[in-house]
Short mmCIF file of C-alpha atoms in Angstrom, two decimals:
data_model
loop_
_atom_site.label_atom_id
_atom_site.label_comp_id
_atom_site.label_asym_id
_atom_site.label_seq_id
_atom_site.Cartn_x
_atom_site.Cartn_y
_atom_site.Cartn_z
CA UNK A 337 45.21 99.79 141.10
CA UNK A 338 43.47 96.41 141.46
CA UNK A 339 40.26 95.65 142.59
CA UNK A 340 38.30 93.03 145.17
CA UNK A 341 39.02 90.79 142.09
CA UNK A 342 43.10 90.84 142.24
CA UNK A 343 43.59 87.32 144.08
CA UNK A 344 40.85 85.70 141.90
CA UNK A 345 42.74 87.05 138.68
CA UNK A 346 46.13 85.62 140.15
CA UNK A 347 44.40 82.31 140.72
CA UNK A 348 43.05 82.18 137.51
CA UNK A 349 47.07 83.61 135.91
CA UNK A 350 48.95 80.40 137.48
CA UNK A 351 46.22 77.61 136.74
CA UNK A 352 46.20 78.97 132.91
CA UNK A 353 49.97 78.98 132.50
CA UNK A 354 49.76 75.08 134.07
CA UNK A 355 47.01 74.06 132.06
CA UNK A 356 49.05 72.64 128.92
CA UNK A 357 50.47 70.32 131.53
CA UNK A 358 47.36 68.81 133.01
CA UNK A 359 43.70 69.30 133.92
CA UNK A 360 44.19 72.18 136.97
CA UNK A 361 41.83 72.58 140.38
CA UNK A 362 41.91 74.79 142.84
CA UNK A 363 39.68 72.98 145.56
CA UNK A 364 40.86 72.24 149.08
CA UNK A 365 43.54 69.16 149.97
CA UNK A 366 40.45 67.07 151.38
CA UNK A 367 38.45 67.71 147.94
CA UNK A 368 41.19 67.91 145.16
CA UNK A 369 40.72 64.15 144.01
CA UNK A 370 37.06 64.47 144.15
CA UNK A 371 35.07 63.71 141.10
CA UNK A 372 38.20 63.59 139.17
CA UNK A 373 39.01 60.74 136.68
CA UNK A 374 41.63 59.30 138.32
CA UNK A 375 44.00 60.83 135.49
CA UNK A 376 46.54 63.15 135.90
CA UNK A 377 46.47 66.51 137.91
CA UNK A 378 47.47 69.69 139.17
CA UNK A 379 46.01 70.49 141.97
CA UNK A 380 46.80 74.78 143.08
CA UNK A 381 45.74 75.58 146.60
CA UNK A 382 45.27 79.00 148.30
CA UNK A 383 46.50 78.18 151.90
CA UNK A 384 47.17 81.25 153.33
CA UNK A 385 46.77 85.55 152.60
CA UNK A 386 49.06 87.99 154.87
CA UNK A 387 49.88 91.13 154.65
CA UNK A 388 53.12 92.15 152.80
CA UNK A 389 55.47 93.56 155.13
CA UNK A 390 57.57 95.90 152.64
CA UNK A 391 54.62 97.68 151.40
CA UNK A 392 52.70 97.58 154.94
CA UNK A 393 55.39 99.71 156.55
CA UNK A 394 55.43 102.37 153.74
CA UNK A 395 53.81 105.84 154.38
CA UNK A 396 51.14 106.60 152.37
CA UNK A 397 52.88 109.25 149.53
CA UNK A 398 50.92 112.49 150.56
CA UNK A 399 48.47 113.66 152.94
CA UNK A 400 45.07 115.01 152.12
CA UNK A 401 43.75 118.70 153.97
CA UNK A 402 43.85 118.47 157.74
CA UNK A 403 46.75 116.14 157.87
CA UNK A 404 44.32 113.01 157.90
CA UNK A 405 46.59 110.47 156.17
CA UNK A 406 45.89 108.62 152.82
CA UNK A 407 44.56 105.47 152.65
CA UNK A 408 47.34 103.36 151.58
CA UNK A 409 46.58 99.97 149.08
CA UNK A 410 45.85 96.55 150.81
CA UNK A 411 49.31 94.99 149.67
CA UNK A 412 49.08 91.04 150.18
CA UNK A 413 50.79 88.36 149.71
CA UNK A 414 49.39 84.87 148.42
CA UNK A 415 50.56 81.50 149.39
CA UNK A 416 49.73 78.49 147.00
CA UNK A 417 50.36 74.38 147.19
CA UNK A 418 50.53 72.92 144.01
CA UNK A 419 50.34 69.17 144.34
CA UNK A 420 51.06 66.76 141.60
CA UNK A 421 48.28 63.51 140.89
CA UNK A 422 49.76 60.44 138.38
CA UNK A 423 47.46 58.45 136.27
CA UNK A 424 46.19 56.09 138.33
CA UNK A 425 47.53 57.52 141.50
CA UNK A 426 50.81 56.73 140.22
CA UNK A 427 53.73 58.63 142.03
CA UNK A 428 56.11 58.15 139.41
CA UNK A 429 54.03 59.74 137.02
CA UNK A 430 53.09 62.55 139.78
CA UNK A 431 57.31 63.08 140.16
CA UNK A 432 57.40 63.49 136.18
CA UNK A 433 54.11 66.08 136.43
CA UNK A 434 55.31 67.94 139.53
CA UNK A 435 58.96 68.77 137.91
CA UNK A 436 57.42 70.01 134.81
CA UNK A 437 55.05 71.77 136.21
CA UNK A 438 57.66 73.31 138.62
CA UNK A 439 59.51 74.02 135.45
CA UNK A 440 56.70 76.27 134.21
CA UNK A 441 56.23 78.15 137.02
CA UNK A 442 60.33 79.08 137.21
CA UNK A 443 60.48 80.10 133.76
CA UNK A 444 56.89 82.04 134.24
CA UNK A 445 58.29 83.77 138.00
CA UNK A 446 57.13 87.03 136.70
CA UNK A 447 53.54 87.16 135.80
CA UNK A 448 52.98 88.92 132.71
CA UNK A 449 50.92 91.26 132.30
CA UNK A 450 48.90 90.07 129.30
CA UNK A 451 48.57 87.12 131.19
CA UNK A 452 46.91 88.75 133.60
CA UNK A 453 44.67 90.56 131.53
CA UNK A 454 43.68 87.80 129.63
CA UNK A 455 42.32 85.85 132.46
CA UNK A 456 40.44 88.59 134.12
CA UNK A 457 41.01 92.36 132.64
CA UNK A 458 38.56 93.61 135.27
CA UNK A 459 40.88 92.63 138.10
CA UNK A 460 43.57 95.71 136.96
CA UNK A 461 46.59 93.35 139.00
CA UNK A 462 48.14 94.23 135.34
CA UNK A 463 47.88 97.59 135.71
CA UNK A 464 48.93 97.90 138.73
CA UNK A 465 52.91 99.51 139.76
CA UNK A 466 54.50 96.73 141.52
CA UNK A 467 54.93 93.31 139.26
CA UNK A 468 53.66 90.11 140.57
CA UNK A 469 56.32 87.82 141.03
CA UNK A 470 56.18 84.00 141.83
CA UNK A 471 58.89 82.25 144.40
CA UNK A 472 59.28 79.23 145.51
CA UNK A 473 58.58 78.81 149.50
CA UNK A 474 60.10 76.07 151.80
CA UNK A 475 57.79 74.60 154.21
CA UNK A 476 59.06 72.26 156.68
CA UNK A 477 58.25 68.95 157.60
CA UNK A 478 56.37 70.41 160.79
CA UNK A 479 54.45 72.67 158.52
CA UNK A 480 53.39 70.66 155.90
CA UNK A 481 51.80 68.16 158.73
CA UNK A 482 50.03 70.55 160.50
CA UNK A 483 48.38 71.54 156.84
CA UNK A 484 47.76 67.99 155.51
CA UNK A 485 46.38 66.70 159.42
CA UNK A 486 43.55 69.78 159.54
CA UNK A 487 42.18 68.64 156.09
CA UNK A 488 42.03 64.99 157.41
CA UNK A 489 43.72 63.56 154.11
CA UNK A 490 46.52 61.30 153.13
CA UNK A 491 49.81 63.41 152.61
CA UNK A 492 50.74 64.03 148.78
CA UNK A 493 54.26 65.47 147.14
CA UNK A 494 53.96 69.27 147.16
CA UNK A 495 55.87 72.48 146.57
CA UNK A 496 54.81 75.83 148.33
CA UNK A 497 54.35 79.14 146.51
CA UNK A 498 54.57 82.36 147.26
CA UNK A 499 52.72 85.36 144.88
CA UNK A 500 54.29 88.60 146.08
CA UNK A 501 52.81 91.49 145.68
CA UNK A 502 49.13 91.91 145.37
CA UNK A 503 48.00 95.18 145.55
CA UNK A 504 44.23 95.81 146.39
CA UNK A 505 42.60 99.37 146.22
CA UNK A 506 41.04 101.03 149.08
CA UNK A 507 36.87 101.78 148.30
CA UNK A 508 37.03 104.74 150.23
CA UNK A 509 38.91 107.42 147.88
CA UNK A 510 40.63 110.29 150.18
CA UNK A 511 39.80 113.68 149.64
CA UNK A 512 41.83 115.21 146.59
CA UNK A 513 42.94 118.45 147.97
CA UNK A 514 44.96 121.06 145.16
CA UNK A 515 48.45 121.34 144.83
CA UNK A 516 50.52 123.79 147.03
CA UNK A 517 51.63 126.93 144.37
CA UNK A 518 54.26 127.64 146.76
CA UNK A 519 56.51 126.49 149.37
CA UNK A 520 58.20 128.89 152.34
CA UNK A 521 57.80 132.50 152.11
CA UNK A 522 60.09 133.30 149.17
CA UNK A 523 61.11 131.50 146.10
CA UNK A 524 64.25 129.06 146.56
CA UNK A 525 65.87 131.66 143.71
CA UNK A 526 63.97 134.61 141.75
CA UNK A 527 62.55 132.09 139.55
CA UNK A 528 60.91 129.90 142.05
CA UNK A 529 62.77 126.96 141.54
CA UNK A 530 63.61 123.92 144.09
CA UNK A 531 67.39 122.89 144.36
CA UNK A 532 67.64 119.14 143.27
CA UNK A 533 69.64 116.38 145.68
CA UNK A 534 73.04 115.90 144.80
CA UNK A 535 73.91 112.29 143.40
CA UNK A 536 76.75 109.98 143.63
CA UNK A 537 79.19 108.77 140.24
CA UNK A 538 78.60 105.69 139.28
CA UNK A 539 79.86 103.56 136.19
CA UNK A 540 77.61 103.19 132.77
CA UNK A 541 74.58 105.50 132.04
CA UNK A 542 72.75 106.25 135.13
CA UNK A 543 69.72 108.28 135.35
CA UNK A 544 69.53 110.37 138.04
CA UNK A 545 65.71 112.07 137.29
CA UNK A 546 63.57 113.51 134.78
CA UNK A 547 61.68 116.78 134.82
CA UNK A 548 59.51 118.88 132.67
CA UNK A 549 61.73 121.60 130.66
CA UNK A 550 59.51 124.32 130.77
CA UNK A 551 58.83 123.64 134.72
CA UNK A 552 62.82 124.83 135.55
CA UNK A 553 63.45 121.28 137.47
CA UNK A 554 60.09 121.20 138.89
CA UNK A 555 60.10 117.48 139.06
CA UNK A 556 56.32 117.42 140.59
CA UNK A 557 54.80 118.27 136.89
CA UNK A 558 53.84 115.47 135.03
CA UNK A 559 54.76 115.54 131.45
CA UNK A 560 52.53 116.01 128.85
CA UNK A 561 51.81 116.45 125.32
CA UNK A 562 54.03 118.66 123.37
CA UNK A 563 56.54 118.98 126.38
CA UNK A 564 59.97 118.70 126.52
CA UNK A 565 62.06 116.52 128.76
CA UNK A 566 65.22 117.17 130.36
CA UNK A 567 66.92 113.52 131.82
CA UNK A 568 69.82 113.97 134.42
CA UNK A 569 72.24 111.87 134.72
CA UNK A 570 75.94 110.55 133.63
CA UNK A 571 77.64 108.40 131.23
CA UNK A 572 74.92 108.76 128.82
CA UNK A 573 78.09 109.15 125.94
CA UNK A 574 79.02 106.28 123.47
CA UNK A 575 76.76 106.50 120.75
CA UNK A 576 73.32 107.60 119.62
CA UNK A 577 70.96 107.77 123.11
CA UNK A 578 67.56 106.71 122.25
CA UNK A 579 64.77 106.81 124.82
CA UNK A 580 62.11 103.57 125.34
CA UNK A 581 58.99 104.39 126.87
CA UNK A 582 56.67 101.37 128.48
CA UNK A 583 53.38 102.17 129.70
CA UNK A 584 51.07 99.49 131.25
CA UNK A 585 48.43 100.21 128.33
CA UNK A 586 51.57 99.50 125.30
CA UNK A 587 51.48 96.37 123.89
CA UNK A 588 55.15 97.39 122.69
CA UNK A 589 57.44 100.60 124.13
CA UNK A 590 57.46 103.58 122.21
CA UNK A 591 61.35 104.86 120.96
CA UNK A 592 62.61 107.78 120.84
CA UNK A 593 65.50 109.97 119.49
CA UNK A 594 67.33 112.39 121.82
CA UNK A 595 66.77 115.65 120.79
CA UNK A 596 69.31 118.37 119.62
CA UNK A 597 71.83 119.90 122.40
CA UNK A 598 71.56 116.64 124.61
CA UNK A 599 75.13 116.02 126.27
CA UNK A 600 76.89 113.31 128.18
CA UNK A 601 74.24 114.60 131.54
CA UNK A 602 71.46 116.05 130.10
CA UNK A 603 69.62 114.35 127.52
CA UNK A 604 65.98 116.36 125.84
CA UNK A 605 63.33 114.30 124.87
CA UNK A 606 59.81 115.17 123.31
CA UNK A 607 57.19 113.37 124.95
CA UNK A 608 55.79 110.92 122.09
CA UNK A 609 51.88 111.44 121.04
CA UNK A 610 50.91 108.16 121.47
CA UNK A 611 52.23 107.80 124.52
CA UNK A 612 49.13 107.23 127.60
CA UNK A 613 48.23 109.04 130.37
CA UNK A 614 48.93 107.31 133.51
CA UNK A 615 52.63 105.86 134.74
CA UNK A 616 55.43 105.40 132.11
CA UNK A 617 58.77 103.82 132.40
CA UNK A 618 61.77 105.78 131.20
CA UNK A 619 65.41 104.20 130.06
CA UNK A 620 68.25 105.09 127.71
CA UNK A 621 69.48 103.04 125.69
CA UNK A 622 73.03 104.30 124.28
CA UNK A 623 74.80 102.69 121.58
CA UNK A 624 74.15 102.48 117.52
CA UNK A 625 70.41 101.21 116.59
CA UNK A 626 72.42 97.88 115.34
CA UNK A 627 74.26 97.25 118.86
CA UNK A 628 75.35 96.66 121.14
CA UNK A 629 73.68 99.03 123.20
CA UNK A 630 73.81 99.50 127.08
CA UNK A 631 70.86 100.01 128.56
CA UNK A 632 70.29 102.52 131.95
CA UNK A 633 68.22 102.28 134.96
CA UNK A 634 64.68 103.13 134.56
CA UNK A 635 62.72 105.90 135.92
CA UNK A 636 58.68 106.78 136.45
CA UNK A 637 57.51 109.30 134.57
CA UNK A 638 53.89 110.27 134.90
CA UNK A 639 51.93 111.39 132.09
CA UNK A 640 48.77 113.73 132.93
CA UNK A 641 46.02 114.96 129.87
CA UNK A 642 46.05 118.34 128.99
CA UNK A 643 42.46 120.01 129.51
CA UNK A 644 40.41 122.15 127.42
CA UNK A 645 37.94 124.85 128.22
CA UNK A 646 35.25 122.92 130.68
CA UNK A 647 31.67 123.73 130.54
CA UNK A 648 29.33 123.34 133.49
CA UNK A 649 25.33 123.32 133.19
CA UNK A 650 22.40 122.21 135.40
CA UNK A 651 21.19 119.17 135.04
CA UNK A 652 17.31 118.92 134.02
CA UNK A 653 15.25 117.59 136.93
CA UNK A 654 17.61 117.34 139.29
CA UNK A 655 18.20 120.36 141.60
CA UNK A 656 22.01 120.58 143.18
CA UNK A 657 23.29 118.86 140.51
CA UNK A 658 25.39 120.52 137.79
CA UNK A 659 26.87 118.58 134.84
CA UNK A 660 30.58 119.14 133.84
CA UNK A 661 32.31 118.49 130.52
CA UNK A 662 35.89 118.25 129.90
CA UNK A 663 37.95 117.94 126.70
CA UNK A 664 41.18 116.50 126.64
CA UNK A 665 43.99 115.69 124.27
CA UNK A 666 44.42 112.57 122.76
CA UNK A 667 46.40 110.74 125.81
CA UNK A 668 42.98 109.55 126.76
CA UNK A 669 42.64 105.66 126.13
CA UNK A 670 39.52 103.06 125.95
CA UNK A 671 38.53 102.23 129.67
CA UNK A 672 41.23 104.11 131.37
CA UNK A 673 40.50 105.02 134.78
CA UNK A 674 38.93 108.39 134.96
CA UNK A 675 37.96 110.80 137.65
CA UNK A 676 37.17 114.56 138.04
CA UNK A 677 38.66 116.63 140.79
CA UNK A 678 36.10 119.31 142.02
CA UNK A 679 36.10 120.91 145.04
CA UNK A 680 37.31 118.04 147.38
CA UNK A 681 34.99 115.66 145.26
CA UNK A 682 36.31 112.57 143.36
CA UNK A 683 33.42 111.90 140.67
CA UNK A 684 33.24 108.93 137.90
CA UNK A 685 32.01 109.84 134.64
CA UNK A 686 28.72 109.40 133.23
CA UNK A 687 29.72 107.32 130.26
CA UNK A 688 32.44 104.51 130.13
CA UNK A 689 35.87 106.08 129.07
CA UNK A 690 36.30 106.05 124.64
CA UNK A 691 39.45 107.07 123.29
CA UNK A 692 38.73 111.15 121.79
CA UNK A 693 35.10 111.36 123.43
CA UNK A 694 34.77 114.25 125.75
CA UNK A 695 33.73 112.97 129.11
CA UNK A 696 30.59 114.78 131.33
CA UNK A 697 30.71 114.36 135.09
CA UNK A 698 27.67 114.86 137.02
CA UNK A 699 28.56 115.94 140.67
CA UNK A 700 26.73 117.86 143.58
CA UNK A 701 26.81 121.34 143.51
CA UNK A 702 30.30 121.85 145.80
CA UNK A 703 29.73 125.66 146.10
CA UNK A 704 27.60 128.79 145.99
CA UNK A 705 26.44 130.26 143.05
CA UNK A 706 29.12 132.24 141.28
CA UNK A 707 31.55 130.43 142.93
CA UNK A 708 35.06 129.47 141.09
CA UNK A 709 35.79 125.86 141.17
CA UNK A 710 39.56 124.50 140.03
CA UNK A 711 39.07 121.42 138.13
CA UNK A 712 41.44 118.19 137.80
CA UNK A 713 40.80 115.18 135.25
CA UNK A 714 43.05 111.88 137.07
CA UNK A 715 43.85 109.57 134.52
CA UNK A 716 45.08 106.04 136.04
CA UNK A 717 46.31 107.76 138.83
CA UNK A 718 47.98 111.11 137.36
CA UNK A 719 46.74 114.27 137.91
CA UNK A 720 46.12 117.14 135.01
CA UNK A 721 48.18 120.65 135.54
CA UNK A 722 45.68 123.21 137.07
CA UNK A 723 48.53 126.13 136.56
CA UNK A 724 49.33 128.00 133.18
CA UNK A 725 51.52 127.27 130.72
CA UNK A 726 54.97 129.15 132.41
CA UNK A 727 56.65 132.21 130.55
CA UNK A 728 60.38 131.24 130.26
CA UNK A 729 60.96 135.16 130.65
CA UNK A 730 59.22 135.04 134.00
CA UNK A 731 58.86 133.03 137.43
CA UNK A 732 56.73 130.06 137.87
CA UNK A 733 53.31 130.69 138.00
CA UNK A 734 51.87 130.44 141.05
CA UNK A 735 48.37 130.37 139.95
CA UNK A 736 45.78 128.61 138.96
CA UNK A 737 44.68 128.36 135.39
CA UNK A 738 41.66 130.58 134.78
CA UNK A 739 40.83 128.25 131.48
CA UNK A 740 40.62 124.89 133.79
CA UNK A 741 37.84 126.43 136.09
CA UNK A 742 34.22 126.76 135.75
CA UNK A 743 31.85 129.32 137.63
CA UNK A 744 28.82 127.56 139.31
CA UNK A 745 25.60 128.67 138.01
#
């Protein structure tokens, strides 16, 4: 998610994809003339932050122990004036500036997400779910006086802007309680499987969900290295099926080739190597490699690390405190956002996040001596497995995985 940073890094976005056009500031309507040459200018003015309604009214997507509720993001919404200077003060040449800088900003209405890394990486807005999309705003005559009057200043041609959606991270992480092993007294069937919501027919490949093979339909297991996917849905005839994975961390999607015994609703899919931990984008593509080829909708797919054996010592010199180390797989990528689940405690690692390094957490002792401690590595917001690998010749297990949990010394 992104940080305090988010609406700087959006500023920063629009004013780079303007500045082939003309010198840009971003000062207010009273000062955006000041100390400039007199040349041409874009001038790109934050008038107003408020709270985006969509994502305001959303429930937060789980609830930590004791039914306290989770912190949800601060979603936002950003409202810009871009006004247009001539050389000279010359509106004719403002008109020309104004259109083509309008023109920039249409063809631009999603920001990219290199874009937004470029200008400030530390922000995360490009990592974030939601994309941030530009649109146009009408403000009315009314409107635009009341703005120009409070900043004292001679009114200038200008177009409104709104930047839709900004999503800010709370700094006050909620508590990370484990997964539930079980729901209701017995097991939906003898294997201790959940029934799945019946979907509507509808024309051209549709994907209806994606689960974990080896989890029976389990569709709360992320996927992981080495598992196999099973993709619901209809229509998905006409040709080869090929799968595109997108992550947030890909330059370029990773393709795929359905695997053997996929039909016309169920396609299998290995889960590529290279593919990151964190949130994923899933979509068939069906048709020959050549075309054409119709594309279906897309669907998440979280993608969690696979832990090794951790090891837990004190650490020297300071009493309470025990240092953990995890291995993981190879899903781990430079500077992803890392945290280690221990007993209710979120904790950062000691050492900024390499690609193969194993990570060490130091945390407070959360326990007794010789007590058993479940661990949890969250990767850009997924969540390892703490359960065994399931036997396909028996039920799911139900619980936790002896190898991910370290006794406290």
């Amino acid at each position: 998610m992104s940080t305090g940073r988010a609406i700087e890094a959006v500023t920063q976005a629009l004013r780079a994809g303007l500045a082939s056009l003309a010198p840009v500031t971003a000062r207010p309507l009273d000062r955006a003339r000041t100390g400039a040459a007199n040349g041409p200018q874009l001038n790109l003015y934050l008038y107003d932050v408020a709270p985006n309604a969509a994502w305001r009214n959303l429930e937060p997507p789980t609830q930590a122990g004791g039914g306290a509720g989770l912190h949800p993001p601060l979603a936002l919404d950003l409202r810009y004036l871009l006004t247009a200077y001539g050389d000279g003060d010359d509106e004719i040449a403002a008109h020309r500036l104004l259109g083509e800088a309008m023109q920039v900003l249409h063809h631009g209405a999603v920001l990219a997400r290199a874009g937004l890394k470029g200008v400030l990486a530390e922000a995360g807005v490009h990592l974030q779910p939601d994309r941030v999309r530009l649109t146009p705003v009408h403000l009315g005559t009314d409107e635009q006086s009341r703005l120009w009057t409070a900043f004292q200043t001679n009114y200038r041609i200008s177009v409104a802007y709104q930047v839709s959606v900004v999503l800010i991270d709370t700094l006050d992480p909620p508590a990370a309680p484990l997964p539930v092993l079980k729901r209701g007294r017995a097991p939906v069937d003898e294997q201790g499987r959940d029934e799945g919501v019946p979907a509507g027919a509808s024309a051209g490949p549709r994907l209806d969900r994606v689960t974990v093979e080896a989890w029976r339909g389990n569709d709360s297991v992320p996927a992981r290295t080495g598992d196999r996917l099973v993709v619901e849905g209809a229509g998905l005839t006409g040709g080869p099926v090929r799968a595109r994975f997108a992550h947030p961390r890909l330059a370029q999607p990773i393709w795929a080739d359905a695997a053997p015994g996929s039909t016309a609703e169920r396609v299998l899919l290995s889960v590529p190597a290279a593919l990151p931990a964190g949130f994923a984008t899933l979509v068939l593509a069906v048709g020959p490699p050549e075309g054409p080829r119709i594309t279906s909708n897309a669907l998440p797919l979280p993608v969690a690390v696979r832990l090794g054996r951790p090891s837990v010592l004190p650490v020297p010199g300071r009493p309470g405190t025990v240092r953990v180390t995890v291995p993981s797989d190879r899903l781990l990528v430079d500077d992803q956002a890392v945290l280690l689940l221990a007993g209710g405690r979120q904790t950062a690692p000691n050492t900024r996040v390499r690609a193969g390094a194993v990570l060490s957490f130091d945390l407070p002792h959360p326990g007794a001596a010789g007590a058993v401690v479940t661990l949890r590595l969250r990767v850009d917001g997924v969540d390892s497995v703490p359960l065994p690998e399931p036997d396909p010749a028996k039920p799911l297990p139900t619980r936790f995985d002896p190898v991910q949990q370290v006794v406290l010394p």
